[in-house]
PDB file of C-alpha atoms and ligand atoms in Angstrom:
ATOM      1  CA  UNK A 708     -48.999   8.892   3.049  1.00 60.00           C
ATOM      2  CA  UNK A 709     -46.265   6.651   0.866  1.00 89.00           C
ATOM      3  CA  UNK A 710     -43.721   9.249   2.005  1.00 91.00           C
ATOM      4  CA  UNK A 711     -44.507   9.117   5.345  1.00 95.00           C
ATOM      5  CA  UNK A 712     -44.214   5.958   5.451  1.00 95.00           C
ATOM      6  CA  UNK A 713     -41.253   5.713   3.212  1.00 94.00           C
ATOM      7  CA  UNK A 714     -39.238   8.051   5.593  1.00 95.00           C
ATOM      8  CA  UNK A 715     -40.186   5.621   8.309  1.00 96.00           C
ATOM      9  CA  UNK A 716     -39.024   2.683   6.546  1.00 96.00           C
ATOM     10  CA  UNK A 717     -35.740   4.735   5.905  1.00 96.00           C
ATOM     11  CA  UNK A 718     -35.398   5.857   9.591  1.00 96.00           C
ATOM     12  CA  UNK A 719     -35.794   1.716  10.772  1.00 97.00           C
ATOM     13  CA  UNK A 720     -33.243   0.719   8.156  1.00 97.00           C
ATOM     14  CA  UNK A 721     -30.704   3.480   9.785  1.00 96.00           C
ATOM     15  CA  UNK A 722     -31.976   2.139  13.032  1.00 97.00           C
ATOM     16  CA  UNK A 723     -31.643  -1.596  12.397  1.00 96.00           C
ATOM     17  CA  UNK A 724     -27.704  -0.973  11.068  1.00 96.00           C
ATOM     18  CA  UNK A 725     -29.057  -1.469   7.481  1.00 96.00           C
ATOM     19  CA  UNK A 726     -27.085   1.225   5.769  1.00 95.00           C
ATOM     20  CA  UNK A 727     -26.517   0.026   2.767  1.00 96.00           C
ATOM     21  CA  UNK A 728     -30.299  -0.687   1.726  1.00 96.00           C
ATOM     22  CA  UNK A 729     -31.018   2.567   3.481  1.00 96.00           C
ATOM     23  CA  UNK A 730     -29.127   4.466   0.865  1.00 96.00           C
ATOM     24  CA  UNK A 731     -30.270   2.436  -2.295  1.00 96.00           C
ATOM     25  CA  UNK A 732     -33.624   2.648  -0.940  1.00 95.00           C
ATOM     26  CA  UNK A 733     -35.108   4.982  -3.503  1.00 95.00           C
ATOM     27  CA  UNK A 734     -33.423   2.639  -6.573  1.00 96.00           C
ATOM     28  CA  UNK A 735     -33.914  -1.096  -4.748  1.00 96.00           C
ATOM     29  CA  UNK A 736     -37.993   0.098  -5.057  1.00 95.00           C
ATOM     30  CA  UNK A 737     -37.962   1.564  -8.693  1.00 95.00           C
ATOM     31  CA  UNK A 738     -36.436  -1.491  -9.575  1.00 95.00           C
ATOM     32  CA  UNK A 739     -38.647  -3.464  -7.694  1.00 96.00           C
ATOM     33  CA  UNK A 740     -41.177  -1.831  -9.313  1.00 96.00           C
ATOM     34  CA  UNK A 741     -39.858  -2.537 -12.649  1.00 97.00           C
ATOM     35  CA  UNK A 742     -39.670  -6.320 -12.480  1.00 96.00           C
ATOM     36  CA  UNK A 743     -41.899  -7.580  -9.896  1.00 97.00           C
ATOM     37  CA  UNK A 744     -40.022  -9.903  -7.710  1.00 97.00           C
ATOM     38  CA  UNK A 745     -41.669 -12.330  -5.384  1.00 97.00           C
ATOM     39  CA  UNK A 746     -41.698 -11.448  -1.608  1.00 97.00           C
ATOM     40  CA  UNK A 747     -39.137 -14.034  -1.275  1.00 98.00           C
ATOM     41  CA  UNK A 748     -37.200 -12.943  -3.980  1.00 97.00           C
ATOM     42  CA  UNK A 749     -37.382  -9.593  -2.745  1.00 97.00           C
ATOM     43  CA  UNK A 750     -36.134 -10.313   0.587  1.00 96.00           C
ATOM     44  CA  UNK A 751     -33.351 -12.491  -0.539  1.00 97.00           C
ATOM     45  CA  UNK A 752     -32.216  -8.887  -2.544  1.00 95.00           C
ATOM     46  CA  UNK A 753     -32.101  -6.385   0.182  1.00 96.00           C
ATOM     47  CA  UNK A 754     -30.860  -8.792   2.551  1.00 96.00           C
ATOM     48  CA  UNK A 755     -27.897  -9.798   0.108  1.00 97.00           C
ATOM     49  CA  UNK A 756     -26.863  -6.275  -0.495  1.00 96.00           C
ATOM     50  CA  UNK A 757     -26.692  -5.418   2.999  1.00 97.00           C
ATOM     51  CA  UNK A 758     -24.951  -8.639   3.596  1.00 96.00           C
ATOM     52  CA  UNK A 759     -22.222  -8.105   0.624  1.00 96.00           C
ATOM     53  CA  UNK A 760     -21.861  -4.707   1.832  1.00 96.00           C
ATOM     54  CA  UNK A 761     -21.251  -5.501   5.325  1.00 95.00           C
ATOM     55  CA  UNK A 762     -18.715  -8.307   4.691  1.00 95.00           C
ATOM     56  CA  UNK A 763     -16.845  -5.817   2.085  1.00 96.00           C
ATOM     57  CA  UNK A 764     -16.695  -3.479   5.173  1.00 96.00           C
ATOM     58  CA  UNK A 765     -15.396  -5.939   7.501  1.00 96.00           C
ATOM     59  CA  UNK A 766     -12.707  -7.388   5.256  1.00 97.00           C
ATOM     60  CA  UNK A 767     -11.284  -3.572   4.536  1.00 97.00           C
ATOM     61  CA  UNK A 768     -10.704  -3.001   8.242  1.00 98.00           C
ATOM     62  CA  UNK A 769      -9.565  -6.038   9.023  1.00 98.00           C
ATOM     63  CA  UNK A 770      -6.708  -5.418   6.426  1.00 98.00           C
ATOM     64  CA  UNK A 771      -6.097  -2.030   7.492  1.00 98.00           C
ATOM     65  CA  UNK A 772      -6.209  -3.011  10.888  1.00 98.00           C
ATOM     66  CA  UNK A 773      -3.775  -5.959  10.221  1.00 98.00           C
ATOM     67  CA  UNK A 774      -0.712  -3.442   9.204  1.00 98.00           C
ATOM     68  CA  UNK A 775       0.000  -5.669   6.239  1.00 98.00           C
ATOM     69  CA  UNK A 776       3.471  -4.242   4.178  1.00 98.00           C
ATOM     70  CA  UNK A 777       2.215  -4.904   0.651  1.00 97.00           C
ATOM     71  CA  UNK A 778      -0.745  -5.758  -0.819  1.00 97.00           C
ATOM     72  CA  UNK A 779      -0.084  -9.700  -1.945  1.00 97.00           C
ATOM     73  CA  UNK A 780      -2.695 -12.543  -2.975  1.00 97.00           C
ATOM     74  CA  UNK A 781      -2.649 -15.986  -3.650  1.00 97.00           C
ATOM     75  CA  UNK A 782      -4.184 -15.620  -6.940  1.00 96.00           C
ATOM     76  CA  UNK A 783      -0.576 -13.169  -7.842  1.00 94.00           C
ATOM     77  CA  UNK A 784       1.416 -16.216  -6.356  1.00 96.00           C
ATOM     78  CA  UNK A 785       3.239 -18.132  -9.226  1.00 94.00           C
ATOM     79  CA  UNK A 786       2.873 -21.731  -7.777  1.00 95.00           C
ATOM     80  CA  UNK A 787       4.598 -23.101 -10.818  1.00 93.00           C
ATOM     81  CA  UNK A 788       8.102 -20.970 -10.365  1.00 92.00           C
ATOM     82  CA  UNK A 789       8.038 -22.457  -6.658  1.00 92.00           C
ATOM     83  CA  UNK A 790       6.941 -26.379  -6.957  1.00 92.00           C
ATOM     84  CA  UNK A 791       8.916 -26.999  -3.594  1.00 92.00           C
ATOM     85  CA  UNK A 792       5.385 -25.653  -2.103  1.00 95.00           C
ATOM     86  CA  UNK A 793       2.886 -27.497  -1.286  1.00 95.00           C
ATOM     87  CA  UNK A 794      -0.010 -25.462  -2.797  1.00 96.00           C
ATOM     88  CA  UNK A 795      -2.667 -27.868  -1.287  1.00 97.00           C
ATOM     89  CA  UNK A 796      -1.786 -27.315   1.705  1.00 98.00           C
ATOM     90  CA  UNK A 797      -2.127 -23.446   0.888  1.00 98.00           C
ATOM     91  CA  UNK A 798      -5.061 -23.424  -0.312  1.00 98.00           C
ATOM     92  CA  UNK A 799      -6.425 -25.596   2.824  1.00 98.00           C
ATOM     93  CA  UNK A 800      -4.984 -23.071   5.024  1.00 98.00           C
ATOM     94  CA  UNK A 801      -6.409 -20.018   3.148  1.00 98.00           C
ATOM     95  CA  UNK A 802      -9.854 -21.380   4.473  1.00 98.00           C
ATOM     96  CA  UNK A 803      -9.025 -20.437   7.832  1.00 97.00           C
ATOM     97  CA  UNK A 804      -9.819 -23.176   9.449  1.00 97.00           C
ATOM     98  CA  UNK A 805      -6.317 -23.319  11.439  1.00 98.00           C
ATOM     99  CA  UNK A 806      -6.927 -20.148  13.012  1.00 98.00           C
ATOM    100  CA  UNK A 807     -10.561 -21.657  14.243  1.00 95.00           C
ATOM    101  CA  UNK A 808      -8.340 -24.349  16.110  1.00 95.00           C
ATOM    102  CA  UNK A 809      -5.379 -21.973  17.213  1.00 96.00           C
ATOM    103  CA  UNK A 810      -2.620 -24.256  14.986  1.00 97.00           C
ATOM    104  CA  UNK A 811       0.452 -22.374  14.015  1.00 98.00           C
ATOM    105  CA  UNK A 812       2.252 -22.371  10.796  1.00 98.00           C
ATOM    106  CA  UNK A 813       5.541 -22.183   9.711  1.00 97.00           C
ATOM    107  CA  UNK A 814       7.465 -20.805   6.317  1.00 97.00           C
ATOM    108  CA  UNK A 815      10.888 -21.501   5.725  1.00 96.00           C
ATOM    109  CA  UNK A 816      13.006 -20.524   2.980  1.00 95.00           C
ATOM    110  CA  UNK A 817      15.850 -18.652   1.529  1.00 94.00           C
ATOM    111  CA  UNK A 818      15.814 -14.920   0.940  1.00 93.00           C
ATOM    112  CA  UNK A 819      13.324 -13.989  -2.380  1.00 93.00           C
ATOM    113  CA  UNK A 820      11.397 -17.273  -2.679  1.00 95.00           C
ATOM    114  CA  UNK A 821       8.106 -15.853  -1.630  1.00 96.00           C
ATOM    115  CA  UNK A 822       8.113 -16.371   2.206  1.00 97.00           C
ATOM    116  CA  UNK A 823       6.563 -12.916   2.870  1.00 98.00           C
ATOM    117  CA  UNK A 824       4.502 -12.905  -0.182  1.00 98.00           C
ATOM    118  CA  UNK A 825       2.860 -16.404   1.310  1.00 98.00           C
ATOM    119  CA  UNK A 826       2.381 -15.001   5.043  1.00 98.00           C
ATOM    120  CA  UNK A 827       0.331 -11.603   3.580  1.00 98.00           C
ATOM    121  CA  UNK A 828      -1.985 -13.676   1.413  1.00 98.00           C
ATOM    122  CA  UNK A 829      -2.396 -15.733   4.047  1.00 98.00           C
ATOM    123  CA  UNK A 830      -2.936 -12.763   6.444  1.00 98.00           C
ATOM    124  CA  UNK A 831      -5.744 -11.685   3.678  1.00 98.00           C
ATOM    125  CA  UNK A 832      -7.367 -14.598   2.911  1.00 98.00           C
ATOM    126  CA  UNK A 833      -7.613 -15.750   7.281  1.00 98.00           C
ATOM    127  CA  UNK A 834      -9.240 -11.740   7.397  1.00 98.00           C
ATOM    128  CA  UNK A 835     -11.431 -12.606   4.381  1.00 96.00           C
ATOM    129  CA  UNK A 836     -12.406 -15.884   6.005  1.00 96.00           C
ATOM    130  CA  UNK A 837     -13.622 -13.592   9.265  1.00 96.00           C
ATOM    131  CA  UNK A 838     -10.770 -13.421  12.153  1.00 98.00           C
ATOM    132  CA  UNK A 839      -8.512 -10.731  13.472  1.00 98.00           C
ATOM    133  CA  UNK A 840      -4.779 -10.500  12.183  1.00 98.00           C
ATOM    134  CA  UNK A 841      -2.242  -8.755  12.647  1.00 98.00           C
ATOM    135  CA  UNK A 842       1.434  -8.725  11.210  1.00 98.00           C
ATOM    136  CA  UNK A 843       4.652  -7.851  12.601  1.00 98.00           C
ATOM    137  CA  UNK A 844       8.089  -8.476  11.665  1.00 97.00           C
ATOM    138  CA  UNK A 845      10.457 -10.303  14.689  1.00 96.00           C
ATOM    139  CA  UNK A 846      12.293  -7.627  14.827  1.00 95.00           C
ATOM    140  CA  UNK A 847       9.719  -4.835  14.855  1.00 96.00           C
ATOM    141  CA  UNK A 848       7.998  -7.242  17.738  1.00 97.00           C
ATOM    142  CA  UNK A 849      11.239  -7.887  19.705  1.00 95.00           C
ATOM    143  CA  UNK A 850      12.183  -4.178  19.727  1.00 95.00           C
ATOM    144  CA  UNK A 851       8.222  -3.403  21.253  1.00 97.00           C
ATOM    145  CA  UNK A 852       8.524  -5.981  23.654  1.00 97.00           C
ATOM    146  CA  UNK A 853      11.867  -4.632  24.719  1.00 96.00           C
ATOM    147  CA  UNK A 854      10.785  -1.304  25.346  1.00 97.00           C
ATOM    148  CA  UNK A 855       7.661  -1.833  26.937  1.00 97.00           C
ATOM    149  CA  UNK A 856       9.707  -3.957  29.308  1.00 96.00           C
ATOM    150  CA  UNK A 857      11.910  -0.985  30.067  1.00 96.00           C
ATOM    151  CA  UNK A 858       8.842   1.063  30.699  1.00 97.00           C
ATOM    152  CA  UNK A 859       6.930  -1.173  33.012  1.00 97.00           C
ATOM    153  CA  UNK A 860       4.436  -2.091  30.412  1.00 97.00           C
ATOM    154  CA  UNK A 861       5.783  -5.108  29.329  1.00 97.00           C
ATOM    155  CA  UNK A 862       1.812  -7.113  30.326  1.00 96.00           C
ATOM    156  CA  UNK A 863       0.173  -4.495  28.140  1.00 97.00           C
ATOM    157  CA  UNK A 864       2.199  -5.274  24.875  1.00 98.00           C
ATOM    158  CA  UNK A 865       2.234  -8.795  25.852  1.00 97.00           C
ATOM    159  CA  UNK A 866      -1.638  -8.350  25.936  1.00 97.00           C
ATOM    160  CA  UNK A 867      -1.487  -6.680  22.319  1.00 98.00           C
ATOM    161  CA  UNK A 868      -0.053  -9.015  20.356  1.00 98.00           C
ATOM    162  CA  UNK A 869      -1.730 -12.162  22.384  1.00 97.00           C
ATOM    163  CA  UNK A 870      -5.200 -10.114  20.906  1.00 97.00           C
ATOM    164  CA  UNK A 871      -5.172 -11.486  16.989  1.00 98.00           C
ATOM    165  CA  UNK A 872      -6.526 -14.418  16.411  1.00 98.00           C
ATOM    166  CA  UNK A 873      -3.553 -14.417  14.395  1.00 98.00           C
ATOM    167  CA  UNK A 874      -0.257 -13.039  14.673  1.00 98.00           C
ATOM    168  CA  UNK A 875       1.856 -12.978  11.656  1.00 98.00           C
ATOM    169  CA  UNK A 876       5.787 -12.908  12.741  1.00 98.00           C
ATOM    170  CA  UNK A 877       7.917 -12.161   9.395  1.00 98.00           C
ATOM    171  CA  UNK A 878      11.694 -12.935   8.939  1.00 96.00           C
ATOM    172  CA  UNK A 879      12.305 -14.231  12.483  1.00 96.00           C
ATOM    173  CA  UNK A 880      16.235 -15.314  12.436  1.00 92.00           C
ATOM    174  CA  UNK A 881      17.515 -12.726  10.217  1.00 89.00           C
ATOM    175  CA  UNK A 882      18.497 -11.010  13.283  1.00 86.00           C
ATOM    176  CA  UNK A 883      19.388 -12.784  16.083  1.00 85.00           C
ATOM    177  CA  UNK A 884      18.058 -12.200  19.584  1.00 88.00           C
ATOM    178  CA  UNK A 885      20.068 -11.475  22.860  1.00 84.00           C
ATOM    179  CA  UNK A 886      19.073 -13.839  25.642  1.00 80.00           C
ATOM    180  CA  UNK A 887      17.199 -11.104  27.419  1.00 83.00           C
ATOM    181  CA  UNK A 888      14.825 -10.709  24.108  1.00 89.00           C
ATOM    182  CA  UNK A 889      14.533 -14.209  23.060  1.00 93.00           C
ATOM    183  CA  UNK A 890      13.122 -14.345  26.681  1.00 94.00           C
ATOM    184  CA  UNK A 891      10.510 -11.653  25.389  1.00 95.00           C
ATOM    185  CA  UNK A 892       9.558 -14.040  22.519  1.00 96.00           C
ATOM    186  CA  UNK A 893       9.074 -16.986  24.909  1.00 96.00           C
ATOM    187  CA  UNK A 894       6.998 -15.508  26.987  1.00 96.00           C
ATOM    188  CA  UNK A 895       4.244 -14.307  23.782  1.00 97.00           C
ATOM    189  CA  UNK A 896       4.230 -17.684  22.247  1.00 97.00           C
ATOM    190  CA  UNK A 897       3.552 -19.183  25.868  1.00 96.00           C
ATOM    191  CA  UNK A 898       0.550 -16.564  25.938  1.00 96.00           C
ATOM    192  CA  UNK A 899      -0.841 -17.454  22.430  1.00 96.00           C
ATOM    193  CA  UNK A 900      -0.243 -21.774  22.803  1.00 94.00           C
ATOM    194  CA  UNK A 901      -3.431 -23.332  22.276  1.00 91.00           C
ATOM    195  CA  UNK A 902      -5.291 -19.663  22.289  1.00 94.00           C
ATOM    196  CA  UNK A 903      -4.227 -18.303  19.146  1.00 97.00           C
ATOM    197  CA  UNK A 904      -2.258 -18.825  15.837  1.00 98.00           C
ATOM    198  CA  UNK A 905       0.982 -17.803  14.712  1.00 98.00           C
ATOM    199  CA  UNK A 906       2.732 -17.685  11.112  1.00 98.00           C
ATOM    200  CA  UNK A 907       6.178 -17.700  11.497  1.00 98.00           C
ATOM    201  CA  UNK A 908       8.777 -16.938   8.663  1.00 98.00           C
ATOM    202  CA  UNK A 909      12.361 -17.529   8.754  1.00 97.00           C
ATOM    203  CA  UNK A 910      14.941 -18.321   6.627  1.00 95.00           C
ATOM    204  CA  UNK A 911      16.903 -20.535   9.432  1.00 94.00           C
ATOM    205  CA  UNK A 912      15.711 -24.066   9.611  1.00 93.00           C
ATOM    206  CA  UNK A 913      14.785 -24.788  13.542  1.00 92.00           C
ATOM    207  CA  UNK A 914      18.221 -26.720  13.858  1.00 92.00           C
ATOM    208  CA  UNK A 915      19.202 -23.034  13.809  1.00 92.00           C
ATOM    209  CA  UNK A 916      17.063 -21.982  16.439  1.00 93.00           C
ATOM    210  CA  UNK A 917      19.369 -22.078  19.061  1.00 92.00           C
ATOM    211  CA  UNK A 918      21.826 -19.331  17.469  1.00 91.00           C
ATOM    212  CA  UNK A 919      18.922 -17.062  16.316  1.00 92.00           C
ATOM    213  CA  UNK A 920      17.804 -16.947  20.109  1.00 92.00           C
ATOM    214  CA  UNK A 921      20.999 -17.184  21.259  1.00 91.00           C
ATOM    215  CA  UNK A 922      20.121 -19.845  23.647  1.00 90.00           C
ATOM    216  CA  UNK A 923      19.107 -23.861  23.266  1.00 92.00           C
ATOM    217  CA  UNK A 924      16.770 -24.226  26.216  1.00 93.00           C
ATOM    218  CA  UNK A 925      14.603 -21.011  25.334  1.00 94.00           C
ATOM    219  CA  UNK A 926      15.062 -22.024  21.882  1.00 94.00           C
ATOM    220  CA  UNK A 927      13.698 -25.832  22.002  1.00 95.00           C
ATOM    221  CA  UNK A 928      11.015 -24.370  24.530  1.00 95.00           C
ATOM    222  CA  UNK A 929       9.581 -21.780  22.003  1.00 95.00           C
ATOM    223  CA  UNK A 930       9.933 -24.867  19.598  1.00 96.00           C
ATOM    224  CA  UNK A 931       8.187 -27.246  22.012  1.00 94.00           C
ATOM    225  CA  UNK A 932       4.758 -25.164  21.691  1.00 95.00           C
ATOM    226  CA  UNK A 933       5.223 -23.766  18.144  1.00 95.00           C
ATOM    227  CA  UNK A 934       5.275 -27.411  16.632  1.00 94.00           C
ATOM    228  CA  UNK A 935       2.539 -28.497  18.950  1.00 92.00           C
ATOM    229  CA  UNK A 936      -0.282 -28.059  16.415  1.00 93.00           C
ATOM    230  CA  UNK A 937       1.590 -26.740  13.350  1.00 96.00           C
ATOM    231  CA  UNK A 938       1.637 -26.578   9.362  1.00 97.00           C
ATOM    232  CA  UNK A 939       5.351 -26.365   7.840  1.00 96.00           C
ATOM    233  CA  UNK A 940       6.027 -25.060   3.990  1.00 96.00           C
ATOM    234  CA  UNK A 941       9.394 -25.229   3.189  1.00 95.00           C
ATOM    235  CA  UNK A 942      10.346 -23.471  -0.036  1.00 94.00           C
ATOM    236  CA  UNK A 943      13.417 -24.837  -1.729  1.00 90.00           C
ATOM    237  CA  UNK A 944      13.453 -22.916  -5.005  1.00 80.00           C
ATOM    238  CA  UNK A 945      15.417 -19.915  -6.077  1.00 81.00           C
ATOM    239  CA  UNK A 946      14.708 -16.299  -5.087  1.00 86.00           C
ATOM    240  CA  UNK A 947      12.118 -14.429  -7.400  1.00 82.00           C
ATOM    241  CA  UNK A 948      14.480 -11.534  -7.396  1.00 79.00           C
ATOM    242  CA  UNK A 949      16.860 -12.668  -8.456  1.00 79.00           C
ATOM    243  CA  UNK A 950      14.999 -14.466 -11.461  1.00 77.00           C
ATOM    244  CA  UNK A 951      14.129 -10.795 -12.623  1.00 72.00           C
ATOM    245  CA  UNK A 952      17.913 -10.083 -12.633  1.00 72.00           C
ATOM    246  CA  UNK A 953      19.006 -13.069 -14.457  1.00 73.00           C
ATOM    247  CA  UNK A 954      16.937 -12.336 -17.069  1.00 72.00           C
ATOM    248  CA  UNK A 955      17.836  -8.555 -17.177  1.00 72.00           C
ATOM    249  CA  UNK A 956      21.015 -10.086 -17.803  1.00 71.00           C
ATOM    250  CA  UNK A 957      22.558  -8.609 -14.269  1.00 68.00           C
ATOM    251  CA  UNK A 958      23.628 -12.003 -13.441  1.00 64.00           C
ATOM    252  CA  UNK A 959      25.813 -13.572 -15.659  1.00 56.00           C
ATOM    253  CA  UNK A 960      24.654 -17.222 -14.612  1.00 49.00           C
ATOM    254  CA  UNK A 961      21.760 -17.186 -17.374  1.00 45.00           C
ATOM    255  CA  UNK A 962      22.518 -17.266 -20.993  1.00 41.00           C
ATOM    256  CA  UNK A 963      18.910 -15.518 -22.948  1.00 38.00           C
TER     257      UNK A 963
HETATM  258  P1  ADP B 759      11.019 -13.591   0.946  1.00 82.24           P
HETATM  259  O1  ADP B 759      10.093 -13.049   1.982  1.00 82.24           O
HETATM  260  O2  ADP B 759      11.062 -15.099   0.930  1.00 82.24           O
HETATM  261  O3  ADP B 759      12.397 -13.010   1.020  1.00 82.24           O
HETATM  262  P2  ADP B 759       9.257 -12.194  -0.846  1.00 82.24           P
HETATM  263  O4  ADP B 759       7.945 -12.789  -0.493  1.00 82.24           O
HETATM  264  O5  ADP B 759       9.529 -10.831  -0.307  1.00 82.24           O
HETATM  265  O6  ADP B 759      10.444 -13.189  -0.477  1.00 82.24           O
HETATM  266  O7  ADP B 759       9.382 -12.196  -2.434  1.00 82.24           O
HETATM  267  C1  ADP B 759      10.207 -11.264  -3.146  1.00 82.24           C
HETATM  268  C2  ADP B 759       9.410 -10.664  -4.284  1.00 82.24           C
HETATM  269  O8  ADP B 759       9.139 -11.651  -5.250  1.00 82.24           O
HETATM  270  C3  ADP B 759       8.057 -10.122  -3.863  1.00 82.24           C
HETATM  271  O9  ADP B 759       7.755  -9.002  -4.646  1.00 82.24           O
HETATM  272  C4  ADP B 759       7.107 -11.269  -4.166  1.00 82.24           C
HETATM  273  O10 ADP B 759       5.795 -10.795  -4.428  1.00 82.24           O
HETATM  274  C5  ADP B 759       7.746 -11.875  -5.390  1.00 82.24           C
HETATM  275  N1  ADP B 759       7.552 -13.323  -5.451  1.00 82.24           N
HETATM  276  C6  ADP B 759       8.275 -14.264  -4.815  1.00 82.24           C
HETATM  277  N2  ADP B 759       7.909 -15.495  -5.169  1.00 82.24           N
HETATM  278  C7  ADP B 759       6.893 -15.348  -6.054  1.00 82.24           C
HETATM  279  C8  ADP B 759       6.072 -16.274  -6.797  1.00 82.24           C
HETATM  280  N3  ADP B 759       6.248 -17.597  -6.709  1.00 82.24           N
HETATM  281  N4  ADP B 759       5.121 -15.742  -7.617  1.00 82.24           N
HETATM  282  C9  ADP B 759       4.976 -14.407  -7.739  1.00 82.24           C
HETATM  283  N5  ADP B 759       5.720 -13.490  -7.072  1.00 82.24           N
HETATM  284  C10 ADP B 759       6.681 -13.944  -6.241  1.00 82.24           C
HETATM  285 MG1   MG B 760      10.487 -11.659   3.413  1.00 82.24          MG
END
């Protein structure tokens, strides 16, 4: 009779999307059995596994999903070698409460001070904290935009990267963009303004704007919206690379 019913339990967890309790069924009861938890206590258990389990789940695909290039936390951050950044205001935006009210953040700094480090761990923690992300470079998103332009499709890709609730856009200005692309770029952050986030890297201050688009007027629009409701870090330090050198001795300027 107990293993009748036991299947049935079994069968209802698979049914009810509890997997996880499902499988540990057979230990969750001998242990049970073992130390006699309340009903309450009980309860609070299974429920707490499944719940864990579930949220471990949903944090792993968000990641994969978000086509992060490295695998980068806040905790591997050395706040101390950067004191230019404002590590409160980090931390407050790990919560993930400015992707909740669509506010945009910006990173600028020179090559090697942690810009891209910042925007994954960011990109983790806003996927840990339960909303969609995806990450792109400006180049990588400039070049997709481009072709799906060519092919017709250009409202489809537009569509794709308005989707996240937020879009990570590394090392915009590196490259700069030809009228016709910076275009491109105007029209996506006029589909995410007040809708969804954006974290924007660059290592050209936005007086530089206008030569990175190649244009002032698409430039101060793009501007316009991104500052609307926006965060800005500025890193002022030196490049972590190039720490690692100097003290490898590859770069004379450090005496050891
Ligand atoms: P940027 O994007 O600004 O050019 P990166 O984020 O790529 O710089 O940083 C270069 C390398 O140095 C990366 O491996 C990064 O993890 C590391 N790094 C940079 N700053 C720090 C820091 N403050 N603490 C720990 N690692 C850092
Ligand atoms: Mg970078």
């Amino acid at each position: 009779m107990s293993e009748i019913v036991r299947a049935r339990v079994e069968d209802r967890l698979v049914k009810l999307y509890l997997k996880t309790v499902a499988q540990r069924l057979d230990a969750i009861l001998s242990q049970a059995a073992r130390t006699e938890p309340t009903y309450l206590d009980f309860l609070d258990q299974i429920l707490g596994e499944e719940t864990e389990a579930k949220q471990k789940k949903r944090v792993a695909m968000g990641i994969q999903i978000a086509h992060f290039p490295s695998v980068k936390t806040l905790d591997d951050f050395d706040f101390k070698f950067q004191p230019s950044v404002d590590q409160k205001l980090v931390r407050e935006l790990a919560t993930g409460r400015f992707v909740a009210t669509a506010e945009n953040v910006l990173l600028f700094g020179p090559p090697g001070v942690g810009k891209t480090h910042l925007a994954v761990a960011l990109g983790r923690a806003v996927v840990e904290a339960g909303h969609s992300v995806l990450f792109v470079t400006a180049t990588t998103l400039i070049g997709a935009l481009a072709k799906a332009q060519a092919e017709g499709k250009l409202a489809d890709q537009l569509g794709f990267y308005a989707k996240p609730k937020l879009l990570v856009i590394d090392e915009l200005g590196y490259l700069p963009f030809e009228k016709q692309t910076a275009n491109l770029f105007f029209q996506l952050v006029t589909r995410r303004y007040e809708r969804g986030s954006m974290l924007i890297t660059s290592n050209q201050m936005v007086t530089q704007w206008g030569h990175v688009f190649g244009d002032e007027m698409i430039a101060a629009a793009v501007l316009d919206r991104l500052l609307h409701h926006s965060h800005t870090l500025v890193i002022q330090g030196d490049s972590f690379r190039l720490r690692q050198k100097k003290r490898a001795g590859l770069l004379g300027s450090s005496k050891t």
